[in-house]
Short mmCIF file of C-alpha atoms and ligand atoms in Angstrom, two decimals:
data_model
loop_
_atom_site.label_atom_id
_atom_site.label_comp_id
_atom_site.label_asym_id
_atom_site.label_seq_id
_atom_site.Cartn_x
_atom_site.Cartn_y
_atom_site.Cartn_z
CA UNK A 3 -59.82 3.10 72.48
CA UNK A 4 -56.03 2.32 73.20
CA UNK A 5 -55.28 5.02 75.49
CA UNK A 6 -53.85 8.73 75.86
CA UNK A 7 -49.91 9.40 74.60
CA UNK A 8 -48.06 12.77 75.10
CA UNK A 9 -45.24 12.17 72.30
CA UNK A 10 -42.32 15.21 72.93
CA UNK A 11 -39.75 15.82 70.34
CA UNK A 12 -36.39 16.98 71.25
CA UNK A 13 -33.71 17.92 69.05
CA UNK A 14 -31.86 21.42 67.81
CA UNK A 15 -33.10 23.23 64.69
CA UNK A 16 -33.48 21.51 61.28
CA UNK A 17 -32.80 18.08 62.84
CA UNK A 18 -36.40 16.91 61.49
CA UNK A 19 -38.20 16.95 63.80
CA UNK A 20 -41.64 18.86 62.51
CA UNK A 21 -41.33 16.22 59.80
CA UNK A 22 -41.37 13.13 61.82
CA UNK A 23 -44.06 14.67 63.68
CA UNK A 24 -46.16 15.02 60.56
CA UNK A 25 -45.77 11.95 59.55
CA UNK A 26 -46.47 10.86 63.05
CA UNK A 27 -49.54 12.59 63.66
CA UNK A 28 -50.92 11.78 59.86
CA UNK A 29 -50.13 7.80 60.09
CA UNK A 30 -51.91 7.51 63.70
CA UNK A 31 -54.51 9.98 62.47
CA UNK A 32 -55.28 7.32 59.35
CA UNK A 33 -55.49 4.58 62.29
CA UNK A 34 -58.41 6.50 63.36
CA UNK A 35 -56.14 8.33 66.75
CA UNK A 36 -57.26 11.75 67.66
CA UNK A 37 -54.37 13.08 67.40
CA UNK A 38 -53.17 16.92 66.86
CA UNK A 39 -49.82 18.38 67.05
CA UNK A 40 -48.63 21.44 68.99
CA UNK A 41 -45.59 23.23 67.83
CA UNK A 42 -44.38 26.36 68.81
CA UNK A 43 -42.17 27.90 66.47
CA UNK A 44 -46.03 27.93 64.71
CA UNK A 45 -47.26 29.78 67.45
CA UNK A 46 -44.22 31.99 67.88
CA UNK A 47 -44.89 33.24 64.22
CA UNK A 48 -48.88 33.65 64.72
CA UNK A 49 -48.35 36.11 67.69
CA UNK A 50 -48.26 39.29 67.81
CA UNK A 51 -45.28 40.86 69.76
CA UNK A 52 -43.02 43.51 69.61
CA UNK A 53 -39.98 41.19 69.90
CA UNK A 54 -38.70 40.53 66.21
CA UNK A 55 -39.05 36.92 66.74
CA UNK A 56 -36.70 35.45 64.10
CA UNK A 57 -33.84 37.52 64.53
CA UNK A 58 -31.26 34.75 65.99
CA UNK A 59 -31.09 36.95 69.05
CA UNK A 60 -34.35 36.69 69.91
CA UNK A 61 -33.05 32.85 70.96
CA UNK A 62 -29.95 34.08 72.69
CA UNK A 63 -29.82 32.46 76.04
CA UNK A 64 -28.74 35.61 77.46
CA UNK A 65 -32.00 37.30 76.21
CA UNK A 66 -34.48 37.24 79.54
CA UNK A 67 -36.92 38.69 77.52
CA UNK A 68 -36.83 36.11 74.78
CA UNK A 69 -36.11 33.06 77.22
CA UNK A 70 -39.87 34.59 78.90
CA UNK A 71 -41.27 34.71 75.71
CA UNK A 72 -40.41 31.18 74.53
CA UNK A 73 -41.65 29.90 78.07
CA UNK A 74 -44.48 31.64 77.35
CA UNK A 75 -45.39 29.86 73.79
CA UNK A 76 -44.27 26.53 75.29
CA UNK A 77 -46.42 26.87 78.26
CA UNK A 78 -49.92 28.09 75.85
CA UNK A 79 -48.25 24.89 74.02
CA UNK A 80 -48.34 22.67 76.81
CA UNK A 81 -52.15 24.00 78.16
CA UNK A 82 -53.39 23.39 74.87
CA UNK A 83 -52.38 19.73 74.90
CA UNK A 84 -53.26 19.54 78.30
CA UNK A 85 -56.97 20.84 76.90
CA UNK A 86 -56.80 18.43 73.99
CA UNK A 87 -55.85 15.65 75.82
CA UNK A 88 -58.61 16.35 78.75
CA UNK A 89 -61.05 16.42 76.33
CA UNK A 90 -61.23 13.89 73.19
CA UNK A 91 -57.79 14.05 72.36
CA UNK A 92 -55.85 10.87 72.34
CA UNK A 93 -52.87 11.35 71.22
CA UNK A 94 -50.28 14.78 71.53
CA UNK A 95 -47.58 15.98 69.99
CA UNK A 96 -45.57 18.66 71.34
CA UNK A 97 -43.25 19.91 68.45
CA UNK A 98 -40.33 21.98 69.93
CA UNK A 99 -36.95 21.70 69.97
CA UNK A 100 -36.99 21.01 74.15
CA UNK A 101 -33.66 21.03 74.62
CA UNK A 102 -33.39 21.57 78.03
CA UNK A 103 -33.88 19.73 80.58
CA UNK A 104 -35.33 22.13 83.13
CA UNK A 105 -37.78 22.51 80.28
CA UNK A 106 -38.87 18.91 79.70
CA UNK A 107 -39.06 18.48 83.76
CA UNK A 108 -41.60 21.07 82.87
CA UNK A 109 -43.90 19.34 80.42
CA UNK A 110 -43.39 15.74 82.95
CA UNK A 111 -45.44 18.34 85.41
CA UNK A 112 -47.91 19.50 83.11
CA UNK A 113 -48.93 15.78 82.48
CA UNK A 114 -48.38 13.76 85.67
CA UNK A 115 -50.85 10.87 84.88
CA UNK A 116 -49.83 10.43 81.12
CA UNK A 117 -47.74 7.94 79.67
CA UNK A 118 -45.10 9.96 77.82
CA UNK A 119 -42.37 9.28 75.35
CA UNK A 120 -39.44 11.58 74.53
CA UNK A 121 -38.13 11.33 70.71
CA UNK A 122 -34.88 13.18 69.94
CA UNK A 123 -33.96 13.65 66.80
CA UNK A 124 -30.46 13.99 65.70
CA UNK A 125 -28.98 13.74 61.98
CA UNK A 126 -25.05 13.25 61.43
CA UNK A 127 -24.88 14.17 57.17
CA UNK A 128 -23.76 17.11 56.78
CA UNK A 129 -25.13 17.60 53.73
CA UNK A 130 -28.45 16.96 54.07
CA UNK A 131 -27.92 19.59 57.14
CA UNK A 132 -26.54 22.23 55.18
CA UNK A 133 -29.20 21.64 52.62
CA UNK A 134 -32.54 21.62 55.29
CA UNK A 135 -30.41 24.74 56.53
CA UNK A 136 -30.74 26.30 52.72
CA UNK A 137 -33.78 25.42 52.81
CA UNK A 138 -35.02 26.94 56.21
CA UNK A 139 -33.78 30.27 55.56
CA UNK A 140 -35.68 30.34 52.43
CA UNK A 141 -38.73 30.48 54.26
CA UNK A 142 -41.01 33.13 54.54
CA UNK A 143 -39.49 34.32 58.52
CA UNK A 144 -36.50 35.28 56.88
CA UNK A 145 -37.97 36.98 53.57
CA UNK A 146 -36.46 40.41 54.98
CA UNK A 147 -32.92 39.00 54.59
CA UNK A 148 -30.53 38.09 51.82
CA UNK A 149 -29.74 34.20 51.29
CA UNK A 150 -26.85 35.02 53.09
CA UNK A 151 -27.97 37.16 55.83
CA UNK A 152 -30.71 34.91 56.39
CA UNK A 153 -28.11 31.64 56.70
CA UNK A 154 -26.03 32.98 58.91
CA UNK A 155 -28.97 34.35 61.29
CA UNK A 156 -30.33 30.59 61.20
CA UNK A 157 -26.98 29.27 62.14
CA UNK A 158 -26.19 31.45 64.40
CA UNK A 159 -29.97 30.48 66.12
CA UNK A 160 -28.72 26.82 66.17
CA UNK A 161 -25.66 28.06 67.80
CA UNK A 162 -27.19 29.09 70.59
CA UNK A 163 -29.46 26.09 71.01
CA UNK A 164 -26.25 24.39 71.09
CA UNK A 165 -24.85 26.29 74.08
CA UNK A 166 -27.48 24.89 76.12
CA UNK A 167 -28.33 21.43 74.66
CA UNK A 168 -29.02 18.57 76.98
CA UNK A 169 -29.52 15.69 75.51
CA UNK A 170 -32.01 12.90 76.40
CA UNK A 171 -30.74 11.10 79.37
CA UNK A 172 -32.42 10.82 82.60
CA UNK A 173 -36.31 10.47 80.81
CA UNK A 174 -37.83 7.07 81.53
CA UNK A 175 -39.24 6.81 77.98
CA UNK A 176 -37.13 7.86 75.28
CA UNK A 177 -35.84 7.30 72.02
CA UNK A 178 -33.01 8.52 70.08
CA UNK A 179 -33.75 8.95 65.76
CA UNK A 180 -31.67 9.11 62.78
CA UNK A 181 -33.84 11.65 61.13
CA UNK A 182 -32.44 11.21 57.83
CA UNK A 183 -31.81 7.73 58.01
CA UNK A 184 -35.18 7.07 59.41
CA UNK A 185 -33.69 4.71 61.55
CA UNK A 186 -33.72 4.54 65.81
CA UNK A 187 -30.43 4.70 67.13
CA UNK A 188 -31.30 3.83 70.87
CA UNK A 189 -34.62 3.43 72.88
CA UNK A 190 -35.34 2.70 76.42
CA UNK A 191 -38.51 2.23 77.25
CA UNK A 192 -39.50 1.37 80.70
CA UNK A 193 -43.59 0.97 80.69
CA UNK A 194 -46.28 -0.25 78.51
CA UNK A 195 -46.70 2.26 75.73
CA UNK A 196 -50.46 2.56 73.73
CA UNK A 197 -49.45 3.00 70.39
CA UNK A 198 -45.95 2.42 70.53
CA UNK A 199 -45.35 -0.57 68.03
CA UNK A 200 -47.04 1.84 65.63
CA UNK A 201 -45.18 4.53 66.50
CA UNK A 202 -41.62 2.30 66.03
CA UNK A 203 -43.14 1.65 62.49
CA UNK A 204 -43.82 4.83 61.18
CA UNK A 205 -40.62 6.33 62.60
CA UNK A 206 -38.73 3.64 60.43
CA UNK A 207 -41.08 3.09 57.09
CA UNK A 208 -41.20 5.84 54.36
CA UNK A 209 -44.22 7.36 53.49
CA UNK A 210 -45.18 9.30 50.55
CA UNK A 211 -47.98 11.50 50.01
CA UNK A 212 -48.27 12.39 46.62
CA UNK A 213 -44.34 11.66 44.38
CA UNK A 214 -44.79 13.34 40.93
CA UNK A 215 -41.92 11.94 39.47
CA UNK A 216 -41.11 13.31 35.94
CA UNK A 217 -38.70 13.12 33.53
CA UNK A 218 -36.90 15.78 31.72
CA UNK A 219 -38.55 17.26 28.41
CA UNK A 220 -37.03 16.62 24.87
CA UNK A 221 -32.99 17.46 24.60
CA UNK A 222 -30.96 18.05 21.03
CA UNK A 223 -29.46 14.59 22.36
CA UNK A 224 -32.76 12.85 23.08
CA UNK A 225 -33.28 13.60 19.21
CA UNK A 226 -30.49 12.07 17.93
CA UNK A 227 -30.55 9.23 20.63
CA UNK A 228 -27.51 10.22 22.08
CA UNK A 229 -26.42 8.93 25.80
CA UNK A 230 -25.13 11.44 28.39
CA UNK A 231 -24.40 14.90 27.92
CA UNK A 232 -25.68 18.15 29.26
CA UNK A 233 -27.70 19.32 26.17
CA UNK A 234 -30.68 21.91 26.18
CA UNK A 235 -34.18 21.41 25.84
CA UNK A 236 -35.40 21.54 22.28
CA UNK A 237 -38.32 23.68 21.47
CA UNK A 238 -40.44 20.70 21.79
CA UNK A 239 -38.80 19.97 25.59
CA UNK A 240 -39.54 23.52 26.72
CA UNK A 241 -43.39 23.06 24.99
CA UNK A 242 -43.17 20.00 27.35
CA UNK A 243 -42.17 21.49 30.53
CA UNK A 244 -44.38 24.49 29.93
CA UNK A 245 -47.13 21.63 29.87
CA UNK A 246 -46.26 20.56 32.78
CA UNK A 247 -46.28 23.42 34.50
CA UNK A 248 -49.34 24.04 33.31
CA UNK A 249 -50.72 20.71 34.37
CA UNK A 250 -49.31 21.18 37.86
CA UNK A 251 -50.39 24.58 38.28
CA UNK A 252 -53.02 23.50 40.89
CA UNK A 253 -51.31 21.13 42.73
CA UNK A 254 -49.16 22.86 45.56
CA UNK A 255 -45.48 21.58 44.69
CA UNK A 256 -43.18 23.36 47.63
CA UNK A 257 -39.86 22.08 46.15
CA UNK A 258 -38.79 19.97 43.23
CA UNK A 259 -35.90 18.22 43.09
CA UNK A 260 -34.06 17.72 40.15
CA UNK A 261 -30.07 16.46 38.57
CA UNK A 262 -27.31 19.31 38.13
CA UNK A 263 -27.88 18.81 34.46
CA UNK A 264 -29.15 21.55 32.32
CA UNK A 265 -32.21 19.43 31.17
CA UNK A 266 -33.57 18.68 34.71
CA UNK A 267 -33.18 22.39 35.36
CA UNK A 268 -34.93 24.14 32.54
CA UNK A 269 -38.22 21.60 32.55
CA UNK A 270 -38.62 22.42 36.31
CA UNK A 271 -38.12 25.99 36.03
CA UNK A 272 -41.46 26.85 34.22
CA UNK A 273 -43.25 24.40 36.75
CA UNK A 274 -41.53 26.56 39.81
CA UNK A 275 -42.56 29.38 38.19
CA UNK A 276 -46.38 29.04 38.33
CA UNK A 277 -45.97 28.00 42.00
CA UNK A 278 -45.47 30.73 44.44
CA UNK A 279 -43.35 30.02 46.37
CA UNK A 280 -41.34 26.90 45.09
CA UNK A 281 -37.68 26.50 45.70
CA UNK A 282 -35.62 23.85 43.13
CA UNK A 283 -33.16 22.34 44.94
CA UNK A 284 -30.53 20.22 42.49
CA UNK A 285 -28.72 17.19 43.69
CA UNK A 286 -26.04 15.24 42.16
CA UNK A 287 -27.32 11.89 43.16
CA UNK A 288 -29.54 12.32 40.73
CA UNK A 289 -27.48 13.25 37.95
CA UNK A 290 -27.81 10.28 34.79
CA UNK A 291 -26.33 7.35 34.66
CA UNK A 292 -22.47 8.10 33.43
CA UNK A 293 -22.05 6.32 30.29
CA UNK A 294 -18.21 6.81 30.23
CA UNK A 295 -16.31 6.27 26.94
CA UNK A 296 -19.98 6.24 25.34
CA UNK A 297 -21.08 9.29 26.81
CA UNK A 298 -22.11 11.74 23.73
CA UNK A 299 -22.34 8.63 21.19
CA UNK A 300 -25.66 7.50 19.87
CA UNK A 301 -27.04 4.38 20.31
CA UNK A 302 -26.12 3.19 16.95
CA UNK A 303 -22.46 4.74 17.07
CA UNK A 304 -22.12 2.65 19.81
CA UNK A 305 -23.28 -0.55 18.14
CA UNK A 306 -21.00 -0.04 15.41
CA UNK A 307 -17.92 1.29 17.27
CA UNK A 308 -18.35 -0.70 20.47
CA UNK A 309 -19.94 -3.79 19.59
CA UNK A 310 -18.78 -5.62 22.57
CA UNK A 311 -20.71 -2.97 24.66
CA UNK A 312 -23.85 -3.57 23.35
CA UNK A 313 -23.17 -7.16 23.19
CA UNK A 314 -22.07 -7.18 26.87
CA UNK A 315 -25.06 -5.03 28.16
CA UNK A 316 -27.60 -6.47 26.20
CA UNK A 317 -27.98 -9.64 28.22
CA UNK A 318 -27.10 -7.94 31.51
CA UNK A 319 -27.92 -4.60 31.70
CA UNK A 320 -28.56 -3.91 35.36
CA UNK A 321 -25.18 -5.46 36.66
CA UNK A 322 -23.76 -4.16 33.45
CA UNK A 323 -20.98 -1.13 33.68
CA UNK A 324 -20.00 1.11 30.87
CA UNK A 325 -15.92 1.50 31.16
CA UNK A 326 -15.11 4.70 32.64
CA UNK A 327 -18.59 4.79 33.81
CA UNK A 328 -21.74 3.51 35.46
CA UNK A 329 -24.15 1.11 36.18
CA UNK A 330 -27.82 0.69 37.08
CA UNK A 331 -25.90 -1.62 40.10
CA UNK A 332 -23.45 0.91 40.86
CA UNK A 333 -26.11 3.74 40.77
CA UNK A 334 -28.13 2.07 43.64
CA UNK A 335 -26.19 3.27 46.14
CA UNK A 336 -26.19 7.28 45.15
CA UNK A 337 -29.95 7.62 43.95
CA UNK A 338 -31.03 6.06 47.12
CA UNK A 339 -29.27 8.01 49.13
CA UNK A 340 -30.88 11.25 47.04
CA UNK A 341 -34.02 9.98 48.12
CA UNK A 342 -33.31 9.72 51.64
CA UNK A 343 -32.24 13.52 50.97
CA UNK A 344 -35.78 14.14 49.06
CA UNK A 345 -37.53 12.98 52.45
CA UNK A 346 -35.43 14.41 54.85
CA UNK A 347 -35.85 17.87 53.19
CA UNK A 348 -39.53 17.80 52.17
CA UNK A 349 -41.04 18.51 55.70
CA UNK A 350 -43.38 15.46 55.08
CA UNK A 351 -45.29 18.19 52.69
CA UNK A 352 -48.44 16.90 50.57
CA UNK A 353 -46.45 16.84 47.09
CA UNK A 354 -43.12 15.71 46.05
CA UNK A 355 -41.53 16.52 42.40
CA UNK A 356 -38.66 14.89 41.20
CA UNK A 357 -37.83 15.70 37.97
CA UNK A 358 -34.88 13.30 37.00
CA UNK A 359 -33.31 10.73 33.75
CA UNK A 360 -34.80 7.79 32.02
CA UNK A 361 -31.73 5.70 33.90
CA UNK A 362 -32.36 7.24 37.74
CA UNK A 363 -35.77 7.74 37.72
CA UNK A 364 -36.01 3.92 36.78
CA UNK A 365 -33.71 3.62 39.58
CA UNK A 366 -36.04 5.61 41.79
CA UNK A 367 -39.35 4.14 40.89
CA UNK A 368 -38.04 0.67 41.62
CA UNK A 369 -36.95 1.59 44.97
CA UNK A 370 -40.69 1.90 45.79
CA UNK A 371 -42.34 -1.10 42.83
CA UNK A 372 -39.68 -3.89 44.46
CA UNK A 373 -39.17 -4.84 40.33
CA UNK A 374 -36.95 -8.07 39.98
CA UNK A 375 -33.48 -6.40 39.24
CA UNK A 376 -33.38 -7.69 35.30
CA UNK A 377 -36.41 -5.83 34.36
CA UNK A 378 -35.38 -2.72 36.02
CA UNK A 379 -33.62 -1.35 32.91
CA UNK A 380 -36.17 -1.75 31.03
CA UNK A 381 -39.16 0.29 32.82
CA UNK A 382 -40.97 2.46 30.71
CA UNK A 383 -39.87 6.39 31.24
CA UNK A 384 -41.84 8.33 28.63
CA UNK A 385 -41.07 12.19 28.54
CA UNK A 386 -45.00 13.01 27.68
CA UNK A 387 -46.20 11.19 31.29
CA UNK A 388 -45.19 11.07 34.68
CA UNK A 389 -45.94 8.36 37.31
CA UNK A 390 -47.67 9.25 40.62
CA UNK A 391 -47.15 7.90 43.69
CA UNK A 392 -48.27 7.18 47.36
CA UNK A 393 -47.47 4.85 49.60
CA UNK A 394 -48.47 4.75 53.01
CA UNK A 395 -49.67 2.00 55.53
CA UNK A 396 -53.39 1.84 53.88
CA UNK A 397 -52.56 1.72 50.15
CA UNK A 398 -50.19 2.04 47.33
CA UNK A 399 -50.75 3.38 44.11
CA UNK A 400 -48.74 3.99 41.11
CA UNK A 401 -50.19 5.56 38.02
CA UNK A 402 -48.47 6.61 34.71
CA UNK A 403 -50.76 10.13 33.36
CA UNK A 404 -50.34 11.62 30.20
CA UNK A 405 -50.49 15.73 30.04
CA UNK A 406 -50.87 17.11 26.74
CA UNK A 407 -47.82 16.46 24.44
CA UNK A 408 -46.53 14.29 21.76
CA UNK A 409 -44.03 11.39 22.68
CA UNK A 410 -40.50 11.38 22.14
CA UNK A 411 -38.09 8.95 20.39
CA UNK A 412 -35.35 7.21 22.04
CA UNK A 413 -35.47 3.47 22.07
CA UNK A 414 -31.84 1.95 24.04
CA UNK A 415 -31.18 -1.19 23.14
O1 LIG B 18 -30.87 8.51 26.16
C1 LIG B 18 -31.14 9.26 27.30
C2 LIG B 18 -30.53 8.64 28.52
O2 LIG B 18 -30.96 9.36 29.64
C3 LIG B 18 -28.99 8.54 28.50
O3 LIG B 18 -28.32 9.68 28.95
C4 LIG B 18 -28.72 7.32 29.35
O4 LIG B 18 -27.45 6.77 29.12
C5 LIG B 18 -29.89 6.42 28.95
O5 LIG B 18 -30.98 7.28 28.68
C6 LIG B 18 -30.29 5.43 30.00
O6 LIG B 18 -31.18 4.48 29.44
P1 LIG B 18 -30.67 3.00 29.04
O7 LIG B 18 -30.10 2.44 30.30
O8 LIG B 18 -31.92 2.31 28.60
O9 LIG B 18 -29.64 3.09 27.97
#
């Protein structure tokens, strides 16, 4: 046994917090810790009250009986930990935003002979904010609103965090997270910490549970091998995507990401469909590889009317850019950052989808394979499989499974 931890995360709403303590409390839990997290927005929604606790005034700072209420929750919070902890528990996670710092003097009391570490959580993009923030108030707390109603009530909630955030400054063991990044920004730590190289690991490393990442069903351009575009599904794509969503209609899929193109769109929307609830959430990052001036050509067009291009990409195609166009090189830079927005918005849930291009999900599954850079271009993207996978401290596993269609054409050169 390595010893007790209280872990306490700090940060304002939507910062991702809940997710890093998922993925904390999973990776120590595979280590073999007993470890359990408390959070209490959780245990705000299990009670029953009269207040209407998601209304953004219920967090009002002027609200006494709110600021009671969420004293209370943090306090059952806090004796349940203490309960954990006094029993087998080794490790505990208290999963609030703590923002205060009358209120983190507060949980020091509650555990005077524990070591303790503070992690605050802060993310400066934007738009992975204002996408988690999308996100949020499509959950089921603010199913009574409209998109826009229920935005503005989850804003205005933040706002008033805001009024009365203190950030981490006087705590003897703290550290300061780029949430979306994954990175630490600052730590001071003045004591001997069980668990705390681990910790510093998983904060940093990615983990994934279970990536489906598929590509797009059959398009009109697909059929005539032509690059780019934003054509439909054929008949055959949408038989495809209905197969998929048939094939994923047990697995839980919370949110699939997919391009802005049409294609992306229309083979996740059956899949969403036969998962209640799913939300599709389209990002540009992972919109295909721009083929500039041979965008809409086919393959062979190309070879005939732009020999040198075919000449010039042949031998190179990773560093190779179309003019007016792309790259797989100068792609890097935009898919990865996607992914960073995949993980930041996922709330470290069991099941991933991406549902992306022959060029970017190449580009995605070698961010996780570490393939040499020349063979890159060249990894097989079929539109009747999908490849699964998880990575996380214990294993890695990548698998390419069939569901029930018929290949597709579309060879590249
Ligand atoms: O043909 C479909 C497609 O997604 C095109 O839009 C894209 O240009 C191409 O595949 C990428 O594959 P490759 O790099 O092998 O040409």
């Amino acid at each position: 046994m390595k010893g007790k931890l209280v872990i306490v995360m700090v940060g304002l709403p939507a910062r991702g917090k809940s997710t890093m303590a998922r993925k904390l409390g999973r990776t120590l839990e595979m280590d073999g810790v007993r470890v359990r997290i408390f959070n209490n927005g959780e245990l705000r929604r299990k009670l029953d009250t009269d207040l209407s606790t998601s209304s953004s005034e219920f967090f009002s700072p002027a609200n006494v009986q709110g600021k009671e209420m969420r004293e209370r929750i943090s306090q059952l919070n806090i004796e349940q930990a203490q309960g954990f902890l006094q029993d087998s528990g080794e490790v505990a996670i208290i999963d609030a935003s703590n923002v205060t710092r009358e209120r983190r003097r507060n949980i020091d009391a509650a555990f005077p002979d524990l070591p303790m570490v503070y992690v605050e959580c802060v993310n400066a993009d934007e738009e992975a904010l204002e996408a988690n923030l999308e996100r949020k108030a499509s959950l089921k707390e603010f199913n009574h609103l409209s998109r826009e109603k229920a935005l503005e009530s989850f804003v205005r909630r933040i706002n008033y965090y805001e009024s009365i955030y203190e950030p981490l400054d006087e705590e003897s063991n703290r550290i300061l997270v780029d949430s979306f990044d994954s990175c630490i920004l600052q730590e001071r730590i003045s004591e001997v910490l069980p668990y705390y190289d681990r910790i510093r690991d998983i904060i940093t490393t990615r983990v994934v549970r279970n990536l489906y990442l598929v590509r797009h069903g059959e398009t009109y351009y697909n059929r005539e091998d032509r690059l780019g575009g934003d054509s439909d599904l054929t008949e055959r794509g949408l038989d495809q995507a209905n197969a998929l969503a048939e094939h994923f209609a047990t697995i839980r899929i919370p949110i699939i990401f997919t391009s802005n193109h049409k294609r992306t769109l229309q083979t996740a929307t059956p899949i969403a469909e036969r998962q209640q609830p799913c939300s599709i959430i389209a990002l540009p990052e992972f919109n295909e590889i721009n083929a500039g001036v041979c965008e809409h050509m086919t393959y062979a067009e190309v070879r005939r009317q732009m020999p040198q291009v075919a000449r010039e990409r042949g031998p190179n195609k990773y560093r190779y850019v179309y003019p007016e166009g792309e790259g797989y090189a100068t792609m890097e830079e935009r898919v990865h950052r996607g992914l960073k927005k995949v993980f930041f918005l996922n709330n470290y849930d069991e099941n991933i989808m991406i549902v992306g291009h022959r060029a970017v999900n190449r580009m995605i599954l070698s961010s996780f394979l570490s393939r040499q850079e020349a063979e890159i271009p060249y990894i097989y993207m079929p539109q009747d499989r999908y490849y699964h996978i998880q990575i996380d401290p214990h294993k890695r596993i990548f698998e390419l499974i069939p569901y029930r269609s018929v290949a597709t054409a579309g060879i590249g050169w």
